[in-house]
Structure formats: structure tokens, C-alpha cells
C-alpha positions as CSV (number, residue, x, y, z in Angstrom):
1,M,0.0,0.0,0.0
2,T,1.3,3.5,-0.9
3,I,0.7,6.6,1.1
4,S,-3.0,7.1,0.4
5,P,-6.1,7.8,2.4
6,S,-8.6,5.2,3.5
7,F,-12.2,5.4,2.4
8,A,-12.9,6.2,6.1
9,Q,-11.1,9.5,5.5
10,L,-12.9,10.3,2.3
11,T,-16.6,9.4,3.0
12,T,-19.2,11.1,4.9
13,I,-20.0,8.1,7.0
14,G,-16.4,7.6,7.9
15,V,-16.0,3.9,7.2
16,G,-14.0,1.9,4.7
17,G,-10.7,0.3,4.1
18,R,-7.4,1.5,2.9
19,I,-6.7,2.5,-0.7
20,A,-3.8,1.1,-2.8
21,R,-3.5,4.1,-5.1
22,F,-5.2,7.5,-4.9
23,E,-5.0,10.1,-7.7
24,Q,-6.3,13.6,-8.0
25,P,-5.9,14.8,-11.6
26,D,-6.4,18.6,-12.0
27,S,-7.1,18.7,-15.7
28,R,-9.7,17.1,-18.0
29,V,-7.0,15.2,-19.8
30,G,-5.5,14.1,-16.5
31,V,-8.9,12.6,-15.4
32,I,-9.2,10.6,-18.7
33,E,-5.5,9.4,-18.4
34,S,-6.0,8.2,-14.8
35,V,-9.1,6.3,-15.8
36,E,-7.6,4.8,-18.9
37,D,-4.5,3.8,-17.0
38,A,-6.5,1.8,-14.5
39,D,-8.6,0.2,-17.1
40,S,-5.7,-0.8,-19.3
41,K,-4.1,-2.5,-16.4
42,G,-7.3,-4.3,-15.4
43,L,-7.3,-2.6,-11.9
44,P,-10.5,-1.9,-9.9
45,L,-11.4,1.7,-10.5
46,C,-13.5,3.9,-8.2
47,V,-14.1,7.5,-9.3
48,I,-15.1,9.2,-6.2
49,G,-16.8,12.6,-5.6
50,G,-17.6,13.8,-2.1
51,G,-17.9,10.3,-0.7
52,S,-21.4,10.8,0.4
53,N,-23.4,8.1,-1.4
54,M,-21.2,5.0,-0.8
55,L,-20.6,2.4,1.8
56,V,-17.2,0.7,1.3
57,A,-16.1,-2.6,2.8
58,D,-13.5,-2.6,5.6
59,E,-10.9,-4.5,3.6
60,D,-8.2,-2.8,1.6
61,F,-9.2,-1.6,-1.9
62,M,-6.5,-3.1,-4.2
63,G,-7.2,-0.7,-7.1
64,V,-7.2,2.9,-8.1
65,V,-9.3,5.7,-6.6
66,V,-9.6,8.8,-8.8
67,R,-11.0,12.1,-7.5
68,D,-11.4,15.0,-9.9
69,A,-9.6,18.0,-8.4
70,R,-11.2,20.5,-10.8
71,R,-13.6,23.0,-9.2
72,D,-14.5,25.1,-12.3
73,I,-17.9,26.8,-12.5
74,M,-18.6,28.9,-15.6
75,V,-21.5,31.1,-16.9
76,L,-21.8,30.1,-20.6
77,D,-24.1,32.9,-21.7
78,E,-22.3,36.2,-22.1
79,A,-25.2,38.5,-21.7
80,A,-28.2,38.8,-19.4
81,P,-31.5,37.8,-21.0
82,V,-33.4,40.4,-22.9
83,E,-36.3,41.8,-20.9
84,G,-39.5,39.9,-21.9
85,G,-37.4,37.3,-23.8
86,D,-36.0,33.9,-22.9
87,T,-34.8,33.9,-19.4
88,T,-32.6,30.7,-19.7
89,V,-29.0,31.0,-18.6
90,H,-26.6,28.2,-19.1
91,I,-23.9,27.4,-16.6
92,A,-21.3,24.6,-16.6
93,A,-19.2,23.0,-14.0
94,S,-16.4,20.4,-13.8
95,A,-17.3,17.1,-12.5
96,G,-15.1,17.7,-9.3
97,A,-16.9,20.9,-8.4
98,N,-18.7,20.7,-5.1
99,W,-22.4,20.5,-5.6
100,D,-23.4,23.0,-3.0
101,D,-20.8,25.4,-4.2
102,L,-22.7,25.3,-7.5
103,V,-26.0,25.9,-5.8
104,E,-24.6,28.8,-3.8
105,F,-23.0,30.3,-7.0
106,S,-26.3,30.1,-9.0
107,V,-28.3,31.7,-6.2
108,T,-25.7,34.5,-5.7
109,I,-25.8,35.6,-9.4
110,G,-29.6,35.4,-9.5
111,L,-30.4,32.1,-11.1
112,E,-33.4,29.9,-10.3
113,G,-33.7,26.1,-10.7
114,I,-31.5,24.2,-8.1
115,E,-32.0,26.2,-4.9
116,G,-34.1,23.4,-3.4
117,L,-31.1,21.1,-3.8
118,S,-29.0,23.2,-1.3
119,G,-27.0,21.3,1.2
120,I,-26.8,18.0,-0.6
121,P,-23.3,16.7,-0.2
122,G,-21.1,15.5,-3.1
123,T,-19.9,16.7,-6.5
124,V,-21.5,17.9,-9.7
125,G,-20.4,14.7,-11.5
126,A,-22.1,12.5,-8.9
127,S,-25.3,14.6,-9.0
128,V,-26.2,13.5,-12.4
129,V,-25.2,9.8,-11.9
130,Q,-27.6,9.7,-9.0
131,N,-30.2,12.2,-10.2
132,I,-30.2,13.9,-6.8
133,G,-33.5,15.4,-5.6
134,A,-35.0,17.1,-2.6
135,Y,-37.8,19.5,-1.7
136,G,-39.6,19.3,-5.0
137,Q,-36.7,19.5,-7.3
138,E,-34.5,17.0,-9.2
139,V,-31.2,17.8,-11.0
140,S,-32.6,16.1,-14.1
141,S,-34.9,19.0,-14.6
142,T,-32.1,21.4,-15.2
143,V,-29.4,19.3,-17.0
144,S,-28.7,20.5,-20.5
145,S,-25.9,18.1,-21.4
146,V,-23.2,15.9,-19.7
147,E,-19.7,15.4,-21.1
148,V,-18.4,11.9,-20.3
149,W,-15.5,9.6,-21.1
150,D,-16.8,6.3,-22.5
151,R,-14.5,3.6,-21.0
152,E,-15.7,1.0,-23.5
153,K,-15.2,3.0,-26.8
154,K,-12.5,5.2,-25.3
155,V,-14.0,8.4,-26.6
156,V,-15.4,11.6,-25.2
157,L,-19.2,11.9,-25.7
158,E,-21.8,14.6,-25.0
159,L,-25.1,13.2,-23.7
160,G,-28.4,15.1,-23.8
161,P,-31.3,14.6,-21.4
162,D,-32.9,11.9,-23.6
163,E,-29.8,9.9,-23.6
164,L,-29.3,10.1,-19.8
165,G,-32.3,8.1,-18.9
166,F,-33.0,9.9,-15.7
167,G,-35.3,8.2,-13.2
168,Y,-35.9,8.3,-9.4
169,R,-32.4,8.4,-8.0
170,T,-30.9,6.8,-11.1
171,S,-29.7,7.5,-14.6
172,A,-28.3,5.6,-17.6
173,L,-24.9,6.5,-16.2
174,K,-25.6,4.7,-12.9
175,R,-27.2,1.8,-14.6
176,S,-24.2,1.2,-16.9
177,M,-22.4,-0.4,-14.1
178,Y,-25.1,-3.0,-13.4
179,D,-26.9,-5.7,-15.3
180,A,-29.7,-8.1,-14.5
181,S,-27.5,-10.2,-12.2
182,G,-25.9,-7.3,-10.4
183,P,-22.7,-5.2,-10.7
184,V,-20.8,-5.5,-14.0
185,S,-17.3,-6.5,-12.9
186,R,-15.4,-4.7,-15.8
187,Y,-16.9,-1.3,-14.7
188,F,-18.1,-1.5,-11.1
189,P,-17.8,0.5,-8.9
190,T,-17.6,3.2,-11.5
191,P,-20.0,3.6,-14.4
192,R,-19.0,2.9,-18.0
193,Y,-19.4,6.6,-18.6
194,V,-17.2,8.8,-16.4
195,V,-18.6,12.3,-16.0
196,L,-16.2,15.1,-17.0
197,S,-18.5,18.1,-16.9
198,V,-22.1,19.1,-16.7
199,S,-24.0,22.0,-18.4
200,F,-27.3,23.3,-16.8
201,A,-30.1,25.4,-18.1
202,L,-31.3,27.6,-15.3
203,R,-33.6,30.7,-15.3
204,H,-32.7,34.3,-14.7
205,S,-34.7,35.0,-11.6
206,D,-34.0,35.8,-8.0
207,V,-37.3,34.1,-6.9
208,G,-38.1,30.4,-6.9
209,T,-41.2,28.2,-6.5
210,V,-41.8,26.4,-3.3
211,S,-42.9,23.0,-4.4
212,F,-42.8,20.9,-1.2
213,S,-45.1,21.1,1.7
214,Q,-42.6,20.7,4.4
215,L,-40.5,23.6,3.0
216,A,-43.7,25.7,2.5
217,H,-44.6,25.2,6.2
218,A,-41.1,26.2,7.3
219,L,-41.3,29.3,5.1
220,Q,-44.9,30.0,6.2
221,V,-46.2,30.2,2.7
222,E,-48.5,28.1,0.5
223,V,-47.2,25.4,-1.8
224,G,-46.6,27.1,-5.2
225,A,-45.7,30.4,-3.7
226,R,-42.8,32.5,-5.3
227,V,-40.1,33.3,-2.7
228,P,-36.6,34.8,-3.0
229,T,-34.1,32.0,-3.9
230,H,-31.7,33.0,-1.1
231,L,-34.5,32.5,1.5
232,I,-35.4,29.1,0.0
233,R,-31.7,28.1,0.1
234,R,-31.4,29.4,3.7
235,Q,-34.5,27.5,4.8
236,V,-33.5,24.2,3.1
237,L,-30.1,24.3,4.9
238,E,-31.8,24.9,8.2
239,V,-34.4,22.1,7.7
240,R,-31.6,19.7,6.6
241,A,-29.6,20.7,9.7
242,S,-32.5,19.9,12.0
243,K,-32.7,16.4,10.5
244,G,-29.0,15.8,10.8
245,M,-28.9,15.7,7.0
246,L,-26.6,18.6,6.5
247,E,-23.1,17.4,5.7
248,D,-20.7,18.0,8.6
249,P,-18.6,21.0,7.6
250,H,-15.8,19.9,10.0
251,R,-14.9,17.0,7.6
252,Y,-13.1,19.6,5.4
253,D,-10.6,20.2,8.1
254,G,-9.1,16.8,7.4
255,D,-5.9,16.6,5.3
256,W,-7.5,14.7,2.5
257,M,-10.6,16.9,2.2
258,K,-9.1,20.4,2.3
259,G,-9.8,22.4,-0.8
260,M,-12.8,20.3,-1.7
261,R,-15.3,23.0,-0.9
262,R,-15.2,26.8,-0.9
263,E,-14.4,28.3,2.5
264,E,-17.3,30.8,2.4
265,N,-19.7,28.0,1.8
266,I,-18.3,25.9,4.6
267,E,-18.9,29.0,6.9
268,A,-22.5,29.2,5.5
269,S,-23.1,25.5,6.7
270,L,-21.7,26.4,10.1
271,H,-24.1,29.4,10.3
272,A,-27.0,27.1,9.5
273,L,-26.0,24.7,12.2
274,R,-25.8,27.6,14.7
275,R,-29.2,29.0,13.7
276,T,-30.9,25.7,13.9
277,L,-29.2,23.8,16.7
278,D,-27.4,26.6,18.5
279,A,-24.3,24.6,18.0
280,D,-21.8,23.9,15.3
281,G,-19.7,21.1,16.7
282,W,-19.1,17.6,15.7
283,D,-22.4,15.6,15.6
284,R,-22.5,11.9,15.0
285,N,-25.9,12.2,13.4
286,R,-24.2,13.7,10.4
287,C,-21.8,10.8,10.0
288,S,-24.0,8.9,7.5
289,C,-24.4,8.2,3.8
290,G,-27.5,10.5,3.8
291,S,-30.7,8.7,3.1
292,F,-29.7,5.0,3.2
293,F,-32.9,3.6,1.6
294,M,-34.8,4.9,-1.4
295,N,-38.5,5.6,-1.1
296,P,-40.3,2.6,-2.6
297,I,-42.4,3.0,-5.7
298,I,-45.1,0.2,-5.6
299,D,-48.1,-0.7,-7.7
300,P,-51.6,0.5,-6.6
301,I,-52.7,-2.8,-5.5
302,S,-49.7,-3.2,-3.1
303,A,-50.3,0.4,-1.9
304,S,-53.9,-0.4,-1.0
305,S,-52.7,-2.9,1.6
306,L,-50.8,-0.3,3.5
307,P,-52.3,1.3,6.5
308,E,-54.5,4.2,5.8
309,N,-52.1,6.7,7.2
310,A,-49.2,5.6,5.2
311,P,-47.7,8.4,3.0
312,R,-48.8,8.1,-0.7
313,F,-47.6,10.2,-3.6
314,E,-48.2,9.8,-7.3
315,A,-45.3,8.2,-9.2
316,R,-44.4,6.1,-12.2
317,L,-43.2,2.4,-12.0
318,A,-40.0,1.4,-13.9
319,D,-42.2,0.2,-16.8
320,G,-43.9,3.6,-17.0
321,G,-47.1,2.4,-15.4
322,K,-49.0,4.2,-12.7
323,G,-47.4,3.7,-9.3
324,V,-47.5,5.0,-5.8
325,K,-44.5,6.3,-3.9
326,T,-44.4,5.8,-0.1
327,S,-42.0,6.9,2.6
328,A,-39.0,4.6,3.5
329,A,-38.6,6.6,6.7
330,W,-42.3,6.0,7.7
331,L,-42.0,2.3,6.8
332,I,-38.9,1.9,9.0
333,D,-40.5,3.6,12.0
334,Q,-43.7,1.7,11.7
335,A,-41.8,-1.5,11.5
336,G,-40.4,-0.8,14.9
337,F,-37.0,0.7,14.1
338,H,-37.3,4.1,15.8
339,K,-34.8,7.0,15.9
340,G,-31.6,5.9,17.6
341,Y,-32.3,2.2,17.0
342,A,-29.2,0.0,17.4
343,L,-28.7,-3.7,17.3
344,I,-27.2,-3.6,20.8
345,D,-26.7,-0.9,23.4
346,G,-23.7,1.2,22.8
347,A,-23.3,-0.1,19.2
348,A,-21.0,1.8,16.9
349,A,-23.7,1.9,14.2
350,S,-27.2,3.0,14.8
351,L,-30.1,4.9,13.2
352,S,-29.8,8.7,13.6
353,T,-31.4,10.1,16.7
354,V,-33.2,12.6,14.6
355,H,-34.0,10.8,11.3
356,T,-34.9,7.1,10.8
357,L,-33.6,7.1,7.2
358,A,-29.9,7.8,8.2
359,L,-27.7,5.0,9.3
360,T,-24.9,6.6,11.3
361,N,-21.4,5.9,12.5
362,R,-21.4,6.7,16.3
363,G,-17.6,6.2,16.5
364,D,-15.2,3.8,14.9
365,A,-18.0,1.7,13.2
366,R,-17.0,-0.8,10.6
367,A,-18.7,-1.1,7.3
368,A,-19.8,-4.6,8.3
369,E,-21.7,-3.2,11.3
370,V,-23.5,-0.6,9.2
371,L,-24.5,-3.3,6.7
372,E,-25.8,-5.6,9.4
373,L,-27.9,-2.8,10.8
374,A,-29.2,-2.1,7.2
375,R,-30.0,-5.8,6.6
376,T,-32.0,-6.0,9.9
377,I,-34.0,-3.0,9.0
378,R,-34.7,-4.2,5.5
379,N,-35.8,-7.6,6.7
380,G,-38.0,-6.1,9.4
381,V,-39.8,-3.8,6.9
382,R,-40.2,-6.8,4.5
383,S,-41.7,-8.9,7.2
384,R,-44.1,-6.1,8.4
385,F,-45.2,-4.7,5.0
386,G,-44.0,-7.0,2.2
387,I,-41.9,-4.2,0.7
388,V,-38.2,-4.6,0.1
389,L,-36.3,-1.5,0.6
390,V,-33.4,-0.8,-1.8
391,P,-30.3,0.9,-0.6
392,E,-29.5,4.3,-2.1
393,P,-25.7,4.3,-1.6
394,V,-23.4,2.3,-3.8
395,L,-22.2,-0.8,-1.8
396,I,-18.6,-1.5,-2.6
397,G,-16.8,-4.6,-1.5
398,D,-17.0,-8.3,-1.4
399,Y,-20.4,-8.6,0.2
400,T,-24.0,-8.8,-0.9
401,F,-27.1,-7.1,0.4
């Protein structure tokens, strides 16, 4: 093993084994060369962003981990929109740019479209792989194009929205590392298509639409109200902080995380914690992968068997048919796994004490312990409701879920 970080030093949950080789290319060509070098030698490849949506095994990773060191954010349209004309403004960002840095930048220069996605950890590249979403917005609604490196054909491609196959917390990029039987070994844990940069189509406006009831309640407005984007951003950060779902800004003090996020944005997160919790210190509730399970989308017949008070939202099944989305957090709680649940007293892995959807590292947890907790919860929900919860993070290592 060379002098490299461990996954525990790079991920938001703080678990995972040592890394054999770690590279941080600072150019587009450098990213491609690092990926191609690993592929040409048949080495396992993990292209990592902010480390927020992954659970990595405790064993050493005997391959290459590549983290794009570019942080570029650019406005592509030179002039402000003509009054009364098209208000679309295109911006682009390197895959390695911090996602919340992009949100903060767009709000500051008066653009609307991604303010509801404030506070989501990770990078711009990972945002389109996962199709991140929150508070009534999804990144897919603003993506104009994605520049990728095709590891199979060894060419750079520009993919449009129709080619990206966005769905609930998924995309054609994410699906390219899986087949019907599971992970595709020649790609996994990195998609066939490695994101190099993303272009977004936003709107020239300093007000946004409040599309989510919880956010509307926090802002004391009706759903559909138009509210200044900086207030939406501020409220989203505070709501996320109250749930333990705001990335811990202190992780950027670590040697391997410095420079990954703009200093002024780190300070903004600290302010959100102070306003909401009257504290900004280390909090183990924030040592998680974020939401560990996706909200299930089930058919209407299955939904009819749920208790009357179960959350229900209109959705589409994978085949395009009518479906019903319900809440994974509600299912977990109703199956008997309440906030703070652990397999044994004092366990190093437990549910967050403020949110049932976050599995947390309470201190020196191992990936195996987090996974055992996740299996227990999944099995309990399946036994109680007949619904199989699907993990949202990418599970990396020699284990099955």
C-alpha cells in the first residue's frame, strides 16, 4: 500500500478500508488518463466525488481511486437575458466541483432552478449519476448536457437529457455499471461513462417556486408560492440541519478533504447549524451516507394494503405504469425501528437520533456493522409490510445485500 487515504477519510459516514492508489488529476486530460491507465491494467477503479453516497467494505481496496480535483464553475451565456425574452441561462461545472458550491453560486448571481437542492453533499459529477433530488426539485430537470468519457469505446461523448435516462435516484450512467445479475465487474464500482463536466439550463430569476409542503410550512407560505431563492436556500439548509442531513462541515478540516469546498460555503453551513441547533460542533448524526434507503415506488394494489395513514404520492413504475411512492422513513419507523435504534446498546452503528432514514457511524463503526444494521431494518420492513427497501448508496466490496 502506498501513502494514500482510506475510504474512512474520504466518505461522509467515515468507514471503509485503505486505498492502494489514490490520484487527484487537476485537468480534463488528467482525469481521462487516470481512468484509462487503471482500465488498461485491469485494476479496480473507483471514481469518487464527495464520498457521500457510498458504503465501502473494511478490507483494503486493491485498485485505483480517482478524485477529480477541478472546481471550475462557468457562466456560458455572455449577456443577461433580454427583458421579456427567454430567461434561460446556461452554466457549466467540472465534475469535481462541489455541488453545494454550484447551488450557492447560482443563487448569488440570480439564477433559479436548483436552490431546493441546497446542502446535498457530493460533487457535480455525482449529482447526475444519482439524479439527486429534494424539496420538489431534481437535478434532471435542469441538465442541458453531460460530457463523459466512455470507458468502452474510449471516446469523449456529449449526452443530452434523452440519452441520460433519468429516473428516481438513477440514470443511464448509474445503470451502466449493473446488469440483471448485479454489478458489471469490468466497470463497477464506476459507471462505464465517467462524467467530465455538466451543463445546466437555469432561469434568470432571484425568486423560486416552493414545491414541497414541508418547505412551504417552514417558510410560512403556500405550496406554489414564489419566494426569493436566497430565502429558499437558507431554509433548506436549516431544515436539513434539523434532521441531521446537512453534511458536517468539519470534515473539510481533514488533510484529504481540504480544498474540496469553498471556504465561504463551509462557513454558511456552520451558520445554518448555529441558527438551527445553537451549536456547530461535531455531531455523529451527520456521519452517514445520507438517506440509506430509497422511497419505494409500488403498484396501486400493493399500496392499497398499506395502513390508511401511510404516506402516498403519485409516481411512475419502472415500466412507465402508474405507481405509488411511499416513505421509507415511515415504513422503517412503523416496522419498529425508531430514531436511535441499534442492534445492541452502545453499538458503533445506529439509526440517527433525529431521522430514521440515516444509518450513522457513532464512532469507529465498521462497514460490516453498518451493513448488518441495514439488513436487519430491510428484513423487518419486508416482514411487516412485504416491501423490500433498496439501498441508495453504492455498496462497494465483497459482500451482498
